[in-house]
Structures are given as C-alpha cells and as structure tokens.
Backbone as numpy.savetxt, mean C-alpha at the origin, in Angstrom:
# Nx Ny Nz CAx CAy CAz Cx Cy Cz
95.08 -68.04 18.84 93.69 -67.57 18.94 93.64 -66.13 18.43
92.59 -65.90 17.69 92.47 -64.56 17.13 91.92 -63.62 18.18
92.45 -62.42 18.30 92.02 -61.46 19.34 91.18 -60.35 18.71
90.06 -60.01 19.37 89.19 -58.92 18.90 89.44 -57.67 19.70
89.29 -56.58 19.05 89.46 -55.28 19.75 88.23 -55.00 20.59
88.40 -54.53 21.83 87.27 -54.19 22.72 86.71 -52.79 22.49
87.44 -51.97 21.81 86.99 -50.55 21.64 85.70 -50.44 20.85
85.60 -51.11 19.70 84.33 -50.98 18.97 83.16 -51.51 19.77
83.32 -52.57 20.50 82.21 -53.12 21.30 81.79 -52.14 22.39
82.78 -51.47 22.97 82.48 -50.48 24.01 81.59 -49.36 23.46
81.98 -48.84 22.30 81.19 -47.76 21.69 79.81 -48.23 21.28
79.68 -49.42 20.83 78.38 -49.94 20.42 77.44 -50.02 21.62
77.99 -50.51 22.75 77.16 -50.60 23.96 76.71 -49.25 24.43
77.64 -48.28 24.39 77.31 -46.91 24.81 76.21 -46.33 23.95
76.26 -46.56 22.66 75.26 -46.03 21.74 73.89 -46.62 22.03
73.85 -47.92 22.34 72.57 -48.56 22.65 71.96 -48.00 23.93
72.82 -47.70 24.94 72.30 -47.11 26.18 71.71 -45.73 25.95
72.39 -44.92 25.15 71.89 -43.56 24.84 70.53 -43.62 24.13
70.42 -44.54 23.21 69.15 -44.65 22.46 68.01 -45.08 23.38
68.31 -45.97 24.28 67.28 -46.42 25.22 66.81 -45.29 26.12
67.77 -44.46 26.58 67.41 -43.33 27.46 66.50 -42.34 26.73
66.83 -42.03 25.49 66.02 -41.06 24.71 64.61 -41.59 24.50
64.55 -42.90 24.25 63.23 -43.50 24.03 62.39 -43.42 25.28
62.99 -43.62 26.44 62.26 -43.58 27.70 61.73 -42.19 27.98
62.53 -41.14 27.69 62.10 -39.75 27.95 60.94 -39.36 27.04
60.98 -39.82 25.81 59.93 -39.41 24.87 58.59 -40.03 25.19
58.59 -41.15 25.91 57.31 -41.81 26.21 56.69 -41.33 27.49
57.46 -40.61 28.37 56.91 -40.13 29.63 56.28 -38.75 29.45
55.09 -38.52 30.05 54.43 -37.21 29.90 55.22 -36.12 30.58
55.18 -34.96 30.01 55.86 -33.78 30.55 54.82 -32.96 31.31
54.90 -33.03 32.63 53.87 -32.37 33.44 53.95 -30.86 33.34
55.11 -30.32 32.94 55.25 -28.87 32.88 54.64 -28.29 31.62
54.51 -29.12 30.60 54.00 -28.59 29.33 52.50 -28.39 29.43
51.99 -27.29 28.93 50.54 -27.06 28.97 49.82 -28.07 28.12
48.69 -28.48 28.61 47.91 -29.44 27.84 47.31 -28.75 26.62
47.12 -29.54 25.58 46.55 -28.98 24.35 45.12 -28.56 24.63
44.74 -27.37 24.18 43.35 -26.95 24.41 42.41 -27.84 23.63
41.27 -28.10 24.25 40.27 -28.90 23.54 39.75 -28.10 22.36
39.47 -28.80 21.29 38.95 -28.12 20.10 37.63 -27.45 20.46
37.54 -26.14 20.12 36.30 -25.41 20.42 35.19 -25.93 19.53
33.99 -26.05 20.08 32.89 -26.53 19.24 32.63 -25.53 18.13
32.31 -26.05 16.97 32.04 -25.18 15.82 30.87 -24.27 16.15
31.05 -22.98 15.87 29.98 -22.02 16.14 28.80 -22.36 15.25
27.63 -22.42 15.86 26.44 -22.74 15.06 26.06 -21.54 14.21
25.80 -21.77 12.95 25.40 -20.69 12.04 23.95 -20.35 12.31
23.68 -19.08 12.68 22.28 -18.74 12.97 21.41 -18.92 11.74
20.21 -19.40 11.97 19.28 -19.56 10.85 18.95 -18.19 10.28
18.94 -18.07 8.98 18.63 -16.77 8.39 17.24 -16.31 8.79
17.14 -15.02 9.15 15.85 -14.48 9.56 14.86 -14.59 8.41
13.67 -14.99 8.73 12.65 -15.13 7.71 12.24 -13.75 7.21
12.34 -13.59 5.92 12.04 -12.27 5.34 10.56 -11.94 5.51
10.30 -10.77 6.05 8.92 -10.37 6.26 8.25 -10.14 4.90
7.03 -10.63 4.78 6.29 -10.43 3.54 5.71 -9.02 3.53
5.83 -8.35 2.41 5.27 -7.00 2.28 4.81 -6.79 0.85
3.65 -6.21 0.69 3.16 -5.86 -0.63 2.82 -4.38 -0.67
2.78 -3.84 -1.87 2.47 -2.43 -2.06 1.05 -2.30 -2.61
0.24 -1.54 -1.90 -1.12 -1.23 -2.34 -1.14 0.22 -2.82
-1.33 0.42 -4.12 -1.47 1.77 -4.67 -2.96 2.10 -4.71
-3.33 3.17 -4.06 -4.75 3.46 -3.89 -5.04 4.95 -3.97
-6.30 5.25 -4.16 -6.74 6.64 -4.17 -6.68 7.24 -2.77
-6.57 8.53 -2.70 -6.43 9.19 -1.39 -7.67 9.04 -0.52
-8.83 8.82 -1.14 -10.06 8.77 -0.34 -10.10 7.57 0.60
-9.54 6.45 0.18 -9.53 5.28 1.07 -8.60 5.49 2.25
-7.58 6.33 2.05 -6.65 6.65 3.14 -7.19 7.78 4.00
-7.61 8.88 3.35 -8.08 10.05 4.10 -9.32 9.76 4.94
-10.16 8.86 4.46 -11.38 8.56 5.20 -11.11 7.70 6.43
-9.95 7.04 6.47 -9.62 6.17 7.59 -9.98 4.71 7.35
-10.52 4.39 6.17 -10.94 3.02 5.89 -9.77 2.04 5.99
-8.65 2.38 5.40 -7.51 1.45 5.40 -6.95 1.26 6.80
-7.01 2.31 7.61 -6.54 2.18 9.00 -7.41 1.20 9.79
-8.62 1.01 9.32 -9.53 0.10 9.98 -9.37 -1.34 9.48
-9.15 -1.51 8.17 -9.12 -2.84 7.58 -7.75 -3.51 7.60
-6.71 -2.76 7.25 -5.40 -3.40 7.03 -4.80 -4.06 8.27
-4.93 -3.46 9.48 -4.38 -4.16 10.64 -5.00 -5.55 10.84
-6.26 -5.71 10.50 -6.92 -7.02 10.62 -6.28 -8.00 9.63
-6.12 -7.55 8.39 -5.50 -8.40 7.37 -4.07 -8.78 7.75
-3.30 -7.81 8.20 -1.90 -8.06 8.54 -1.77 -9.04 9.70
-2.64 -8.91 10.68 -2.58 -9.81 11.84 -2.93 -11.24 11.43
-3.90 -11.39 10.54 -4.35 -12.71 10.15 -3.38 -13.42 9.21
-2.68 -12.66 8.39 -1.85 -13.27 7.34 -0.35 -13.11 7.56
0.07 -12.14 8.37 1.49 -11.85 8.52 2.06 -11.09 7.35
1.21 -10.61 6.48 1.65 -9.85 5.30 1.48 -8.36 5.59
2.56 -7.61 5.52 2.50 -6.16 5.71 2.07 -5.49 4.41
1.29 -4.45 4.55 0.82 -3.72 3.37 1.35 -2.29 3.42
2.17 -1.94 2.45 2.66 -0.57 2.32 1.69 0.19 1.42
1.09 1.24 1.95 0.08 2.00 1.22 0.73 3.20 0.52
0.45 3.32 -0.76 0.85 4.50 -1.52 -0.45 5.17 -1.96
-0.83 6.25 -1.29 -2.09 6.93 -1.55 -1.86 8.11 -2.49
-2.35 7.99 -3.70 -2.18 9.02 -4.72 -3.49 9.10 -5.51
-3.52 9.95 -6.52 -4.69 9.97 -7.39 -4.79 8.66 -8.15
-6.01 8.33 -8.59 -6.20 7.06 -9.30 -5.31 6.96 -10.54
-5.17 8.05 -11.28 -4.31 8.02 -12.46 -2.88 7.65 -12.12
-2.36 8.22 -11.03 -0.99 7.91 -10.60 -0.90 6.47 -10.08
-1.93 6.01 -9.39 -1.94 4.64 -8.87 -1.89 3.64 -10.02
-2.67 3.90 -11.06 -2.66 3.01 -12.22 -1.31 3.04 -12.92
-0.68 4.20 -12.98 0.66 4.30 -13.58 1.67 3.47 -12.78
1.55 3.49 -11.45 2.43 2.67 -10.61 2.27 1.20 -10.95
1.02 0.79 -11.20 0.77 -0.58 -11.58 1.37 -0.91 -12.94
1.21 -0.01 -13.89 1.77 -0.23 -15.23 3.29 -0.35 -15.19
3.91 0.40 -14.31 5.37 0.39 -14.20 5.90 -0.74 -13.31
4.99 -1.53 -12.75 5.40 -2.64 -11.89 5.85 -2.21 -10.51
5.39 -1.04 -10.08 5.79 -0.52 -8.77 4.70 -0.68 -7.71
3.73 -1.52 -7.98 2.68 -1.83 -7.01 2.26 -3.28 -7.25
1.68 -3.89 -6.24 1.21 -5.27 -6.35 -0.30 -5.36 -6.51
-1.01 -4.40 -5.90 -2.47 -4.37 -5.96 -2.91 -2.92 -6.08
-3.99 -2.68 -6.84 -4.58 -1.35 -6.96 -5.96 -1.35 -6.32
-6.28 -0.26 -5.61 -7.63 -0.03 -5.08 -8.01 1.38 -5.50
-8.82 1.50 -6.56 -9.03 2.80 -7.20 -10.50 2.99 -7.58
-10.81 4.15 -8.15 -12.22 4.43 -8.48 -12.35 5.25 -9.76
-12.02 4.62 -10.87 -12.23 5.21 -12.18 -12.43 4.04 -13.14
-13.67 3.58 -13.26 -13.95 2.30 -13.92 -13.41 2.24 -15.35
-13.54 3.28 -16.11 -13.05 3.25 -17.49 -11.54 3.01 -17.52
-10.80 3.72 -16.68 -9.34 3.55 -16.63 -8.96 2.18 -16.08
-9.75 1.67 -15.14 -9.49 0.33 -14.58 -9.66 -0.74 -15.67
-10.73 -0.62 -16.45 -10.98 -1.59 -17.52 -9.86 -1.55 -18.56
-9.39 -0.36 -18.88 -8.29 -0.23 -19.84 -7.01 -0.87 -19.29
-6.78 -0.73 -18.00 -5.61 -1.32 -17.35 -5.60 -2.84 -17.53
-6.77 -3.45 -17.36 -6.89 -4.90 -17.51 -6.80 -5.30 -18.98
-7.50 -4.56 -19.84 -7.52 -4.88 -21.27 -6.13 -4.81 -21.91
-5.29 -3.93 -21.40 -3.93 -3.79 -21.93 -2.97 -4.85 -21.38
-3.48 -5.71 -20.51 -2.67 -6.80 -19.99 -1.88 -6.48 -18.74
-2.17 -5.34 -18.10 -1.45 -4.97 -16.88 -2.08 -5.56 -15.62
-3.37 -5.86 -15.67 -4.06 -6.30 -14.47 -4.81 -7.61 -14.64
-4.96 -8.33 -13.54 -5.75 -9.56 -13.49 -6.57 -9.55 -12.20
-7.51 -10.49 -12.11 -8.33 -10.63 -10.89 -8.93 -9.29 -10.46
-9.70 -8.70 -11.37 -10.35 -7.41 -11.10 -11.72 -7.65 -10.47
-11.99 -6.92 -9.41 -13.27 -7.05 -8.69 -13.85 -5.67 -8.40
-15.19 -5.59 -8.43 -15.86 -4.49 -7.76 -15.76 -4.80 -6.27
-15.56 -3.76 -5.46 -15.40 -4.04 -4.03 -16.38 -3.25 -3.16
-16.73 -2.02 -3.57 -17.62 -1.19 -2.75 -17.99 0.05 -3.55
-18.90 0.85 -3.03 -19.23 2.12 -3.67 -19.75 3.09 -2.63
-19.70 4.34 -2.97 -20.45 5.38 -2.26 -20.85 6.40 -3.32
-20.88 7.67 -3.00 -21.27 8.66 -4.00 -20.39 9.88 -3.91
-20.40 10.63 -4.97 -19.76 11.93 -4.98 -20.78 12.98 -4.54
-20.30 14.02 -3.89 -21.10 15.19 -3.56 -20.50 16.41 -4.26
-21.35 17.35 -4.62 -20.86 18.70 -4.90 -21.15 19.48 -3.62
-20.10 20.08 -3.05 -20.25 20.81 -1.78 -19.83 22.26 -1.99
-20.32 23.12 -1.11 -20.00 24.53 -1.25 -20.35 25.30 0.01
-20.23 26.61 -0.03 -20.53 27.44 1.14 -22.01 27.38 1.50
-22.30 27.62 2.77 -23.67 27.48 3.26 -24.66 28.38 2.54
-24.21 29.56 2.10 -25.16 30.48 1.45 -25.40 30.12 -0.01
-24.68 29.16 -0.57 -24.89 28.61 -1.90 -25.13 29.71 -2.94
-24.12 30.55 -3.21 -24.33 31.70 -4.09 -24.77 31.35 -5.51
-24.44 30.16 -6.01 -24.84 29.80 -7.38 -26.19 29.08 -7.42
-26.80 28.85 -6.28 -28.12 28.22 -6.24 -28.13 26.76 -6.66
-27.10 26.01 -6.27 -27.01 24.62 -6.70 -28.06 23.72 -6.05
-28.57 24.14 -4.91 -29.57 23.31 -4.24 -30.86 23.20 -5.05
-31.05 24.10 -6.00 -32.23 24.04 -6.86 -31.97 23.20 -8.12
-30.74 22.79 -8.36 -30.42 22.00 -9.55 -30.94 20.58 -9.40
-31.34 19.99 -10.51 -31.86 18.63 -10.50 -30.78 17.58 -10.81
-29.71 17.98 -11.49 -28.66 17.04 -11.87 -27.29 17.68 -11.63
-26.26 16.85 -11.63 -24.90 17.36 -11.48 -24.53 18.24 -12.67
-24.98 17.88 -13.85 -24.73 18.69 -15.04 -25.31 20.08 -14.89
-26.53 20.16 -14.41 -27.17 21.46 -14.21 -26.44 22.27 -13.13
-25.95 21.58 -12.10 -25.21 22.26 -11.03 -23.93 22.89 -11.57
-23.22 22.17 -12.41 -21.99 22.72 -12.99 -22.30 23.89 -13.92
-23.40 23.81 -14.62 -23.80 24.93 -15.51 -24.05 26.19 -14.68
-24.67 26.03 -13.51 -24.93 27.19 -12.65 -23.62 27.78 -12.12
-22.66 26.91 -11.75 -21.38 27.40 -11.26 -20.68 28.23 -12.33
-20.65 27.71 -13.56 -19.98 28.41 -14.66 -20.69 29.71 -15.01
-22.03 29.68 -15.02 -22.81 30.87 -15.38 -22.59 31.99 -14.37
-22.46 31.64 -13.10 -22.26 32.63 -12.05 -20.79 32.93 -11.77
-19.91 32.17 -12.46 -18.47 32.30 -12.22 -18.15 32.22 -10.71
-18.84 31.27 -10.07 -18.59 31.03 -8.65 -17.30 30.23 -8.51
-16.54 30.54 -7.50 -15.24 29.88 -7.33 -15.41 28.38 -7.16
-14.64 27.64 -7.96 -14.67 26.19 -7.90 -13.22 25.69 -7.78
-13.00 24.77 -6.85 -11.66 24.21 -6.66 -11.64 22.78 -7.19
-10.83 22.56 -8.22 -10.66 21.23 -8.80 -9.43 20.56 -8.18
-9.45 19.26 -8.09 -8.25 18.56 -7.64 -7.14 18.69 -8.69
-7.50 18.54 -9.94 -6.52 18.73 -11.00 -5.34 17.77 -10.93
-5.58 16.55 -10.43 -4.46 15.62 -10.22 -4.66 14.28 -10.91
-5.59 14.21 -11.86 -5.87 12.98 -12.60 -6.34 11.86 -11.69
-6.92 12.21 -10.58 -7.49 11.22 -9.67 -8.85 10.76 -10.19
-9.44 9.77 -9.51 -10.77 9.34 -9.90 -11.79 10.46 -9.75
-11.64 11.24 -8.69 -12.53 12.38 -8.47 -12.34 13.43 -9.56
-11.09 13.67 -9.93 -10.79 14.64 -10.99 -11.38 14.17 -12.33
-11.25 12.88 -12.61 -11.81 12.33 -13.85 -13.33 12.48 -13.87
-13.97 12.22 -12.73 -15.42 12.38 -12.65 -15.82 13.83 -12.87
-15.11 14.75 -12.22 -15.43 16.17 -12.40 -15.32 16.57 -13.88
-14.23 16.17 -14.53 -14.01 16.52 -15.94 -15.10 15.94 -16.83
-15.59 14.75 -16.47 -16.65 14.13 -17.28 -17.97 14.90 -17.17
-18.22 15.51 -16.00 -19.46 16.29 -15.84 -19.36 17.60 -16.62
-18.19 18.25 -16.56 -18.00 19.45 -17.36 -18.19 19.14 -18.85
-17.65 17.99 -19.27 -17.76 17.60 -20.68 -19.21 17.36 -21.06
-19.97 16.72 -20.18 -21.39 16.48 -20.43 -22.15 17.81 -20.55
-21.71 18.79 -19.78 -22.35 20.11 -19.83 -21.82 20.97 -20.97
-20.87 20.43 -21.75 -20.26 21.15 -22.87 -19.61 22.46 -22.40
-18.96 22.40 -21.26 -18.30 23.58 -20.68 -16.81 23.28 -20.51
-15.98 24.20 -20.93 -14.55 24.11 -20.65 -14.26 25.09 -19.52
-14.09 24.58 -18.30 -13.92 25.51 -17.16 -12.56 26.20 -17.22
-12.59 27.51 -17.18 -11.35 28.29 -17.18 -11.65 29.69 -16.70
-10.63 30.38 -16.30 -10.80 31.72 -15.78 -10.41 31.79 -14.31
-10.50 32.97 -13.76 -10.05 33.19 -12.37 -10.93 32.46 -11.35
-12.15 32.10 -11.74 -13.06 31.43 -10.82 -12.74 29.93 -10.68
-11.97 29.39 -11.63 -11.70 27.95 -11.65 -10.26 27.70 -11.18
-10.13 27.10 -10.01 -8.82 26.89 -9.39 -8.47 25.41 -9.36
-7.19 25.11 -9.37 -6.73 23.73 -9.29 -5.80 23.59 -8.07
-6.12 22.63 -7.22 -5.29 22.43 -6.04 -4.09 21.54 -6.33
-4.25 20.61 -7.26 -3.18 19.66 -7.55 -2.85 18.76 -6.37
-3.81 18.60 -5.47 -3.55 17.83 -4.24 -4.65 16.81 -3.99
-4.53 16.10 -2.88 -5.51 15.09 -2.52 -6.83 15.69 -2.09
-7.79 14.80 -1.79 -9.14 15.26 -1.48 -9.21 16.07 -0.19
-8.48 15.62 0.83 -8.52 16.36 2.09 -8.02 17.78 1.94
-6.91 17.94 1.23 -6.33 19.29 1.03 -7.23 20.14 0.13
-7.86 19.50 -0.85 -8.75 20.24 -1.75 -9.97 20.74 -1.01
-10.52 19.92 -0.14 -11.66 20.37 0.67 -11.27 21.53 1.58
-10.09 21.44 2.16 -9.61 22.51 3.02 -9.49 23.82 2.25
-8.96 23.73 1.04 -8.80 24.92 0.19 -10.16 25.50 -0.18
-11.12 24.64 -0.52 -12.46 25.11 -0.89 -13.13 25.78 0.31
-12.93 25.21 1.48 -13.51 25.79 2.69 -12.95 27.18 2.95
-11.64 27.32 2.81 -10.99 28.62 3.06 -11.43 29.67 2.06
-11.69 29.27 0.83 -12.06 30.22 -0.22 -13.56 30.34 -0.42
-14.33 29.64 0.42 -15.79 29.62 0.30 -16.19 29.26 -1.13
-15.63 28.17 -1.58 -15.79 27.75 -2.96 -16.54 26.42 -3.03
-16.91 26.04 -4.25 -17.50 24.73 -4.51 -16.39 23.74 -4.89
-16.70 22.47 -4.68 -15.79 21.42 -5.17 -16.57 20.11 -5.26
-16.01 19.16 -5.99 -16.55 17.81 -6.05 -15.74 16.94 -5.12
-16.41 16.15 -4.30 -15.71 15.32 -3.31 -16.36 13.95 -3.21
-15.58 12.97 -2.80 -16.18 11.68 -2.47 -16.84 11.80 -1.10
-17.85 10.99 -0.91 -18.66 11.03 0.31 -17.83 10.77 1.57
-16.99 9.73 1.53 -16.28 9.31 2.73 -15.34 10.38 3.25
-14.55 10.98 2.35 -13.60 11.99 2.81 -14.33 13.21 3.35
-15.41 13.60 2.67 -16.16 14.78 3.13 -16.74 14.56 4.53
-17.37 13.42 4.75 -18.01 13.17 6.04 -16.99 13.00 7.17
-15.77 12.59 6.80 -14.76 12.38 7.84 -14.01 13.67 8.19
-14.31 14.76 7.47 -13.67 16.05 7.76 -14.67 17.00 8.40
-14.19 17.81 9.34 -15.05 18.79 9.99 -14.80 20.15 9.32
-15.71 20.52 8.40 -15.53 21.75 7.64 -16.83 22.54 7.62
-16.72 23.77 7.12 -17.91 24.62 7.04 -18.68 24.45 5.75
-18.24 23.58 4.87 -18.93 23.36 3.59 -20.18 22.52 3.79
-21.15 22.70 2.88 -22.39 21.93 2.93 -22.59 21.17 1.63
-23.33 20.08 1.71 -23.69 19.33 0.49 -24.76 20.12 -0.25
-24.48 20.44 -1.52 -25.46 21.20 -2.31 -25.99 20.39 -3.49
-25.37 19.24 -3.79 -25.87 18.36 -4.84 -25.47 16.92 -4.51
-26.45 16.04 -4.48 -26.19 14.63 -4.24 -27.31 13.80 -4.86
-27.07 12.52 -5.01 -28.14 11.61 -5.44 -28.28 11.43 -6.94
-27.67 12.28 -7.75 -27.74 12.09 -9.20 -27.00 10.80 -9.56
-27.54 10.03 -10.49 -26.92 8.75 -10.85 -25.51 8.94 -11.41
-25.24 10.10 -11.97 -23.89 10.35 -12.51 -22.87 10.53 -11.40
-23.33 10.66 -10.16 -22.42 10.86 -9.03 -22.12 9.57 -8.27
-22.55 8.42 -8.83 -22.20 7.15 -8.22 -20.68 6.98 -8.25
-20.12 6.43 -7.18 -18.66 6.34 -7.04 -18.22 4.91 -6.68
-18.10 4.03 -7.70 -17.69 2.65 -7.42 -16.17 2.50 -7.32
-15.74 1.58 -6.48 -14.32 1.28 -6.29 -14.02 -0.12 -6.78
-12.84 -0.27 -7.39 -12.41 -1.57 -7.84 -11.06 -1.95 -7.26
-10.82 -3.25 -7.11 -9.54 -3.75 -6.64 -8.98 -4.70 -7.70
-7.72 -4.52 -8.06 -7.12 -5.24 -9.19 -5.72 -5.70 -8.81
-5.39 -6.92 -9.21 -4.04 -7.43 -9.00 -3.16 -7.04 -10.18
-1.95 -6.60 -9.90 -1.01 -6.22 -10.96 -0.37 -7.49 -11.51
-0.48 -7.68 -12.81 -0.04 -8.93 -13.42 1.46 -9.16 -13.29
2.25 -8.08 -13.34 3.71 -8.22 -13.31 4.27 -8.38 -11.89
3.40 -8.32 -10.88 3.86 -8.42 -9.49 4.56 -9.76 -9.24
5.64 -9.69 -8.47 6.36 -10.91 -8.08 5.73 -11.55 -6.85
4.69 -10.92 -6.30 4.06 -11.41 -5.08 2.59 -11.73 -5.36
2.40 -12.64 -6.27 1.05 -12.99 -6.70 0.21 -13.58 -5.57
0.77 -14.51 -4.81 0.00 -15.15 -3.74 -0.44 -14.13 -2.69
0.51 -13.26 -2.28 0.21 -12.27 -1.25 -0.83 -11.25 -1.76
-0.67 -10.82 -3.00 -1.62 -9.86 -3.57 -3.01 -10.45 -3.67
-3.10 -11.71 -4.06 -4.40 -12.36 -4.17 -5.05 -12.51 -2.80
-4.25 -12.74 -1.78 -4.80 -12.84 -0.42 -5.43 -11.52 0.01
-4.81 -10.39 -0.37 -5.38 -9.09 -0.02 -6.70 -8.88 -0.75
-6.76 -9.24 -2.01 -7.99 -9.10 -2.78 -9.09 -9.99 -2.18
-8.73 -11.20 -1.83 -9.72 -12.10 -1.23 -10.22 -11.58 0.11
-9.36 -10.89 0.85 -9.79 -10.30 2.12 -10.81 -9.18 1.88
-10.50 -8.28 0.95 -11.40 -7.15 0.68 -12.75 -7.61 0.13
-12.73 -8.67 -0.67 -13.97 -9.10 -1.33 -14.65 -10.25 -0.59
-14.00 -10.80 0.43 -14.58 -11.90 1.19 -15.53 -11.41 2.26
-16.12 -12.37 2.96 -17.17 -12.06 3.94 -16.67 -11.13 5.04
-15.47 -11.39 5.57 -14.98 -10.57 6.68 -14.69 -9.14 6.24
-13.98 -8.99 5.12 -13.65 -7.65 4.63 -14.89 -6.85 4.26
-15.85 -7.51 3.61 -17.07 -6.82 3.23 -17.87 -6.37 4.45
-17.86 -7.18 5.48 -18.55 -6.80 6.72 -17.89 -5.57 7.34
-16.55 -5.57 7.39 -15.83 -4.43 7.96 -16.05 -3.16 7.14
-16.09 -3.30 5.83 -16.35 -2.14 4.96 -17.73 -1.57 5.24
-18.72 -2.44 5.34 -20.09 -1.97 5.58 -20.28 -1.31 6.94
-19.49 -1.75 7.92 -19.62 -1.19 9.27 -18.82 0.09 9.45
-17.85 0.33 8.56 -16.95 1.46 8.77 -17.71 2.79 8.73
-17.56 3.57 9.79 -18.18 4.89 9.87 -19.52 4.92 10.58
-20.16 3.76 10.78 -21.50 3.76 11.36 -21.52 4.31 12.78
-20.55 3.94 13.58 -20.54 4.40 14.97 -20.32 5.90 15.07
-19.54 6.45 14.15 -19.19 7.87 14.21 -20.18 8.76 13.47
-20.62 8.30 12.29 -21.44 9.16 11.43 -22.89 8.70 11.31
-23.21 7.58 11.95 -24.58 7.11 11.88 -24.90 6.38 10.59
-23.91 6.21 9.72 -24.09 5.50 8.46 -22.73 5.01 7.98
-22.72 3.96 7.24 -21.47 3.48 6.66 -20.98 4.45 5.59
-19.68 4.63 5.52 -19.14 5.54 4.50 -18.95 4.86 3.16
-19.02 3.54 3.14 -18.93 2.78 1.90 -19.96 1.67 1.93
-20.47 1.30 0.77 -21.42 0.19 0.66 -20.69 -1.00 0.05
-20.58 -2.12 0.78 -19.89 -3.29 0.22 -20.65 -3.82 -1.00
-19.88 -4.18 -2.03 -20.54 -4.60 -3.30 -19.58 -5.50 -4.09
-19.03 -6.51 -3.44 -17.99 -7.32 -4.09 -18.56 -8.25 -5.15
-17.94 -8.21 -6.32 -18.24 -9.19 -7.36 -17.11 -9.16 -8.40
-16.83 -10.31 -8.97 -15.77 -10.41 -9.96 -16.25 -9.83 -11.28
-15.35 -9.14 -11.95 -15.73 -8.54 -13.23 -15.57 -9.55 -14.36
C-alpha cells in the first residue's frame, strides 16, 4: 500500500483555519472605530441679489434748487422701484452729458439746444413738460429804472446805459442762454466792471446779486423759493417765457426705465404734481404743466 505524508495535509488544514478566522474578523463591526460622518448637505448657493435699477437724470439747477424734484421723484421711485440719480448742472452741461452717454434722461430749458440735440441723433422721445417765466430782479430802489421798461430788451438797455451792476450766471445754462439772447436782441455786448459772472447755479447767482445789490435774470421757481432782498423789476414779456423739455438719451442702456420716467413727468399724475407744486407755500404753482410730444 502506498503511504502518504501527513505533513502537507497538516499545513493545508492550518492554512484553511487561518483564512477562516481572518474572514470572520473582517465581517464583524468594530465598535471602537468612529463611525463615518454623514455627508454634509451641500451648502445652498444664495440667489444673487437683484440689481437695483437706477437711471441718471441730467437737469438744470432750477428744477433742483426750487425743490420740484424733491417733490416728484420719491413718488416715481416708490411706484416703479427705479432710483433716479440727479445731476443738476447748467442746461449746456446737461446736454453735453447726454451727448457723451453719461445720462439717461434730460430735463432742461433751452429749446433751440434741445432741438439740436434731437436733430443730431442724440435724443428721442422729446416732450414739452411744463413752463414758467424768467424775471429780471434787482435791488428795491431799482437804480436803473427797470420798472418803467416795457420789454426785457428795454430793461437790459437801461442796465447797460446806467452801468448798473449785473450778475450773469455765465455757465451756459438755459438761463444764461436766455440772458445772452436778450443782450443780442438789444445789440449790446455786456462788458466792463459793472458786468459780473458768477459761473454758478441760479441759487448762488441770486445770493451774489443780493449781496452786491445788483440785477440778474432768474427763473421764477428758484427766485420764489429763495428768501432774498431782491425784487422783481421786469416780468411778463413774451421773450421771458421759460419752457422745459424732457428728452430720452438715445444711447442709454436703460431705455425702458428712462421712458418710464418720461411717462411719469408727462402723464396725468406727474402733471398734477407739477401743477400743485408751490401752491401751499407761495399761493401759486411754480410751474405750469404743459405736456405734449414734440
């Protein structure tokens, strides 16, 4: 009979026992080992904040100095959620801002310059919005006798003839353009020590004229809203009519928002607010609503 060696069988059995033991240990949980942390929920990405709408209104100083914009714009902003950044400068500067694409809407008062702005392709949706008048104002004693003048042209002739101190805005504003047009009509080139230039807005120019007991040309609204010692010495001449226009800047990236502002100023609600502005304080509106598309 053939005999087999027992040694290899012994080792084989031992190997099988060791493998079985290892397998048993790997399948049993290890209570000492820390449990795996649960996967943290993915952080929710916050929704991007909605960008606030804002447009730039380039306007003459009279609409700001008189307080008109402080009365109208909060109503518009509340109703639409559109913020309006006001840049109050002379009309010439406001129109330049529009030409350079640095404004969305213009509210100004120099009709010839406004028409040129549109004709050159810078503006669209131009409307008349309101009007008031210009006054020539001066010291109570009226040294040049302007109260006897029948027209603005005659009043300027008296100022020049008497070399009475006159303060010009000298800032290419709508008021400055109107003043220069009256001098031109009178065929007078104002110069000399009696003719001063403030280079500032209407409020500052009135203050300077008051301090120097001088004459100046002013819009009605700014004059009535200031408490000064100057008096109205010329008013009512047709050449002193002061119409305001509102125009959308064609290059603006905010066409919808700009058009909403124009519609507010020329619509029923805006026109009503314009007509009421100043009545409680001055007994009369400082602007006459007159909206119509050009």
